[in-house]
PDB file of C-alpha atoms in Angstrom:
ATOM      1  CA  MET A  23      27.126 -10.596  56.302  1.00 67.00           C
ATOM      2  CA  LEU A  24      24.781 -12.968  54.521  1.00 72.00           C
ATOM      3  CA  HIS A  25      21.735 -11.545  56.358  1.00 73.00           C
ATOM      4  CA  GLY A  26      22.662  -8.028  55.232  1.00 72.00           C
ATOM      5  CA  LEU A  27      22.833  -9.130  51.617  1.00 79.00           C
ATOM      6  CA  LEU A  28      19.396 -10.739  51.901  1.00 82.00           C
ATOM      7  CA  TRP A  29      17.837  -7.507  53.189  1.00 87.00           C
ATOM      8  CA  LEU A  30      19.484  -5.272  50.565  1.00 88.00           C
ATOM      9  CA  PRO A  31      16.984  -6.105  47.751  1.00 88.00           C
ATOM     10  CA  LEU A  32      14.096  -5.460  50.135  1.00 89.00           C
ATOM     11  CA  LEU A  33      15.571  -2.081  51.034  1.00 91.00           C
ATOM     12  CA  LEU A  34      15.896  -1.179  47.353  1.00 94.00           C
ATOM     13  CA  ILE A  35      12.288  -2.247  46.665  1.00 95.00           C
ATOM     14  CA  PHE A  36      11.094  -0.140  49.613  1.00 95.00           C
ATOM     15  CA  ILE A  37      12.952   2.923  48.324  1.00 96.00           C
ATOM     16  CA  LEU A  38      11.547   2.385  44.809  1.00 96.00           C
ATOM     17  CA  LEU A  39       7.954   2.028  46.071  1.00 97.00           C
ATOM     18  CA  THR A  40       8.338   5.128  48.241  1.00 97.00           C
ATOM     19  CA  ALA A  41       9.579   7.158  45.259  1.00 95.00           C
ATOM     20  CA  LEU A  42       6.717   5.934  43.040  1.00 94.00           C
ATOM     21  CA  GLY A  43       4.185   6.794  45.747  1.00 95.00           C
ATOM     22  CA  TRP A  44       5.647  10.282  46.077  1.00 94.00           C
ATOM     23  CA  LEU A  45       5.405  10.803  42.296  1.00 90.00           C
ATOM     24  CA  GLU A  46       1.747   9.676  42.239  1.00 90.00           C
ATOM     25  CA  ARG A  47       0.882  11.982  45.132  1.00 93.00           C
ATOM     26  CA  ARG A  48       2.565  14.875  43.305  1.00 90.00           C
ATOM     27  CA  ARG A  49       0.590  14.073  40.132  1.00 89.00           C
ATOM     28  CA  GLN A  50      -2.682  14.041  42.072  1.00 91.00           C
ATOM     29  CA  ASN A  51      -1.906  17.345  43.795  1.00 91.00           C
ATOM     30  CA  LEU A  52      -1.067  18.956  40.452  1.00 89.00           C
ATOM     31  CA  PHE A  53      -4.331  17.591  39.051  1.00 89.00           C
ATOM     32  CA  ARG A  54      -6.323  19.115  41.922  1.00 90.00           C
ATOM     33  CA  SER A  55      -4.926  22.554  41.183  1.00 89.00           C
ATOM     34  CA  TRP A  56      -5.256  22.106  37.395  1.00 86.00           C
ATOM     35  CA  ALA A  57      -8.892  20.977  37.653  1.00 84.00           C
ATOM     36  CA  SER A  58     -10.032  23.435  40.320  1.00 87.00           C
ATOM     37  CA  ASP A  59     -13.441  25.026  39.600  1.00 87.00           C
ATOM     38  CA  SER A  60     -14.233  22.346  36.992  1.00 86.00           C
ATOM     39  CA  GLU A  61     -17.778  21.157  36.422  1.00 85.00           C
ATOM     40  CA  LEU A  62     -16.527  17.712  35.427  1.00 86.00           C
ATOM     41  CA  CYS A  63     -13.028  16.254  35.630  1.00 88.00           C
ATOM     42  CA  LYS A  64     -11.172  12.949  35.496  1.00 87.00           C
ATOM     43  CA  LEU A  65      -7.673  11.648  36.104  1.00 88.00           C
ATOM     44  CA  ASP A  66      -6.588   8.165  35.093  1.00 85.00           C
ATOM     45  CA  SER A  67      -3.625   6.453  33.494  1.00 83.00           C
ATOM     46  CA  SER A  68      -4.692   7.734  30.054  1.00 79.00           C
ATOM     47  CA  GLY A  69      -4.562  11.391  31.058  1.00 84.00           C
ATOM     48  CA  ALA A  70      -6.670  14.139  32.579  1.00 88.00           C
ATOM     49  CA  ALA A  71      -9.754  15.912  31.294  1.00 88.00           C
ATOM     50  CA  SER A  72     -11.603  18.916  32.632  1.00 89.00           C
ATOM     51  CA  LEU A  73     -14.826  20.679  31.664  1.00 88.00           C
ATOM     52  CA  LYS A  74     -14.707  24.317  32.715  1.00 88.00           C
ATOM     53  CA  ASN A  75     -16.780  27.231  31.364  1.00 86.00           C
ATOM     54  CA  GLY A  76     -18.072  25.174  28.422  1.00 83.00           C
ATOM     55  CA  GLU A  77     -14.574  24.109  27.322  1.00 86.00           C
ATOM     56  CA  LEU A  78     -13.406  20.500  27.551  1.00 87.00           C
ATOM     57  CA  LYS A  79      -9.626  20.296  27.849  1.00 89.00           C
ATOM     58  CA  TRP A  80      -7.622  17.097  27.713  1.00 87.00           C
ATOM     59  CA  SER A  81      -4.069  16.890  29.066  1.00 88.00           C
ATOM     60  CA  ALA A  82      -1.340  14.350  29.675  1.00 84.00           C
ATOM     61  CA  PHE A  83       1.060  14.313  32.608  1.00 84.00           C
ATOM     62  CA  GLU A  84       4.537  14.893  31.188  1.00 81.00           C
ATOM     63  CA  ALA A  85       7.747  16.065  32.820  1.00 77.00           C
ATOM     64  CA  GLY A  86       6.100  16.934  36.118  1.00 78.00           C
ATOM     65  CA  LYS A  87       3.219  19.012  34.731  1.00 80.00           C
ATOM     66  CA  PHE A  88       0.030  18.690  32.731  1.00 83.00           C
ATOM     67  CA  GLU A  89       0.577  19.381  29.030  1.00 85.00           C
ATOM     68  CA  GLU A  90      -2.634  20.369  27.248  1.00 86.00           C
ATOM     69  CA  LYS A  91      -3.293  18.152  24.237  1.00 86.00           C
ATOM     70  CA  ASP A  92      -6.570  19.481  22.871  1.00 84.00           C
ATOM     71  CA  CYS A  93      -9.640  21.597  23.605  1.00 87.00           C
ATOM     72  CA  PHE A  94     -13.286  21.310  22.526  1.00 85.00           C
ATOM     73  CA  THR A  95     -16.218  23.713  22.915  1.00 85.00           C
ATOM     74  CA  ILE A  96     -19.188  21.809  24.359  1.00 83.00           C
ATOM     75  CA  LYS A  97     -21.751  24.216  22.839  1.00 83.00           C
ATOM     76  CA  LYS A  98     -20.731  22.922  19.403  1.00 80.00           C
ATOM     77  CA  LEU A  99     -20.991  19.239  20.369  1.00 82.00           C
ATOM     78  CA  GLU A 100     -23.079  17.275  17.882  1.00 83.00           C
ATOM     79  CA  LEU A 101     -22.107  13.656  18.522  1.00 82.00           C
ATOM     80  CA  VAL A 102     -20.281  11.603  21.175  1.00 83.00           C
ATOM     81  CA  GLU A 103     -19.131   8.096  20.269  1.00 83.00           C
ATOM     82  CA  LEU A 104     -17.481   5.449  22.413  1.00 83.00           C
ATOM     83  CA  MET A 105     -14.643   3.958  20.379  1.00 80.00           C
ATOM     84  CA  ALA A 106     -12.062   1.219  20.891  1.00 75.00           C
ATOM     85  CA  LEU A 107      -8.710   2.682  21.851  1.00 68.00           C
ATOM     86  CA  THR A 108      -6.466   0.889  19.383  1.00 70.00           C
ATOM     87  CA  SER A 109      -8.577  -0.749  16.684  1.00 66.00           C
ATOM     88  CA  GLY A 110      -9.087   2.253  14.435  1.00 65.00           C
ATOM     89  CA  GLU A 111     -12.679   3.283  13.804  1.00 66.00           C
ATOM     90  CA  ALA A 112     -14.388   0.398  15.616  1.00 59.00           C
ATOM     91  CA  PRO A 113     -17.166   1.504  17.993  1.00 63.00           C
ATOM     92  CA  LEU A 114     -17.209  -0.117  21.407  1.00 61.00           C
ATOM     93  CA  THR A 115     -20.072  -2.432  22.280  1.00 61.00           C
ATOM     94  CA  SER A 116     -22.152  -1.889  25.401  1.00 65.00           C
ATOM     95  CA  GLU A 117     -20.614  -4.954  27.101  1.00 64.00           C
ATOM     96  CA  SER A 118     -16.995  -3.931  26.465  1.00 68.00           C
ATOM     97  CA  GLN A 119     -14.729  -2.935  29.314  1.00 76.00           C
ATOM     98  CA  GLY A 120     -11.208  -1.565  29.599  1.00 77.00           C
ATOM     99  CA  LYS A 121      -9.395   1.164  27.742  1.00 82.00           C
ATOM    100  CA  CYS A 122     -11.332   3.192  25.184  1.00 83.00           C
ATOM    101  CA  ARG A 123     -11.758   6.725  23.867  1.00 83.00           C
ATOM    102  CA  LEU A 124     -14.578   9.188  23.449  1.00 85.00           C
ATOM    103  CA  ARG A 125     -14.833  10.768  20.026  1.00 85.00           C
ATOM    104  CA  LEU A 126     -16.358  14.239  20.207  1.00 86.00           C
ATOM    105  CA  VAL A 127     -17.692  15.590  16.911  1.00 86.00           C
ATOM    106  CA  GLY A 128     -18.945  19.104  16.251  1.00 83.00           C
ATOM    107  CA  ASP A 129     -18.344  22.241  14.212  1.00 81.00           C
ATOM    108  CA  GLY A 130     -16.215  20.328  11.703  1.00 82.00           C
ATOM    109  CA  LYS A 131     -13.801  19.187  14.411  1.00 84.00           C
ATOM    110  CA  GLU A 132     -13.137  15.765  15.934  1.00 85.00           C
ATOM    111  CA  MET A 133     -11.407  15.172  19.254  1.00 85.00           C
ATOM    112  CA  ASP A 134     -10.515  11.864  20.894  1.00 85.00           C
ATOM    113  CA  VAL A 135     -10.306  11.714  24.690  1.00 85.00           C
ATOM    114  CA  PRO A 136      -8.754   8.474  26.002  1.00 85.00           C
ATOM    115  CA  PHE A 137     -10.165   6.692  29.063  1.00 86.00           C
ATOM    116  CA  SER A 138      -8.808   3.809  31.137  1.00 85.00           C
ATOM    117  CA  ASP A 139     -12.295   2.588  32.031  1.00 83.00           C
ATOM    118  CA  ALA A 140     -15.187   2.155  29.594  1.00 81.00           C
ATOM    119  CA  GLU A 141     -17.785   2.549  32.358  1.00 85.00           C
ATOM    120  CA  GLN A 142     -16.405   5.970  33.295  1.00 85.00           C
ATOM    121  CA  ALA A 143     -16.389   6.916  29.604  1.00 84.00           C
ATOM    122  CA  ARG A 144     -20.078   5.985  29.313  1.00 86.00           C
ATOM    123  CA  GLU A 145     -20.892   8.219  32.302  1.00 86.00           C
ATOM    124  CA  TRP A 146     -18.955  11.050  30.680  1.00 85.00           C
ATOM    125  CA  MET A 147     -20.893  10.558  27.422  1.00 84.00           C
ATOM    126  CA  ASP A 148     -24.185  11.088  29.239  1.00 84.00           C
ATOM    127  CA  GLN A 149     -22.931  14.076  31.218  1.00 84.00           C
ATOM    128  CA  LEU A 150     -21.377  15.775  28.190  1.00 84.00           C
ATOM    129  CA  MET A 151     -24.570  15.408  26.168  1.00 82.00           C
ATOM    130  CA  GLU A 152     -26.566  16.857  29.098  1.00 80.00           C
ATOM    131  CA  LYS A 153     -24.185  19.833  29.270  1.00 76.00           C
ATOM    132  CA  ALA A 154     -24.393  20.328  25.495  1.00 74.00           C
ATOM    133  CA  ARG A 155     -28.213  20.331  25.639  1.00 70.00           C
ATOM    134  CA  CYS A 156     -28.235  22.750  28.597  1.00 60.00           C
ATOM    135  CA  ASP A 157     -25.924  25.180  26.788  1.00 52.00           C
ATOM    136  CA  LEU A 158     -28.133  25.299  23.667  1.00 46.00           C
TER     137      LEU A 158
END
């Protein structure tokens, strides 16, 4: 009896980890279909972003589907800034790592796209500016 009680927490942890793995796999499969035919896309803990046909769309995974949060036309992109995620209007230094956001400015509109990794955000900055220059 005592051995059974010792294994019960391990069984519960196994079931929990299996359920979390299934949810992550489902999220990734939904992302693949959502981002199909994209020129540039990302999925991280902050959300998903996709560049398709000159439109950058940012979404969050909510209630088993991707809910679109905002959209930005790359042709109208004037400025891309790397900003700290939580400290207001503070720009991120080149050595900084961790969570951040890209601020896209153009045509009188500002859009913030959150990122879990500052290095990935820097790569996106370069690629978005290249796309904006190509579309001009």
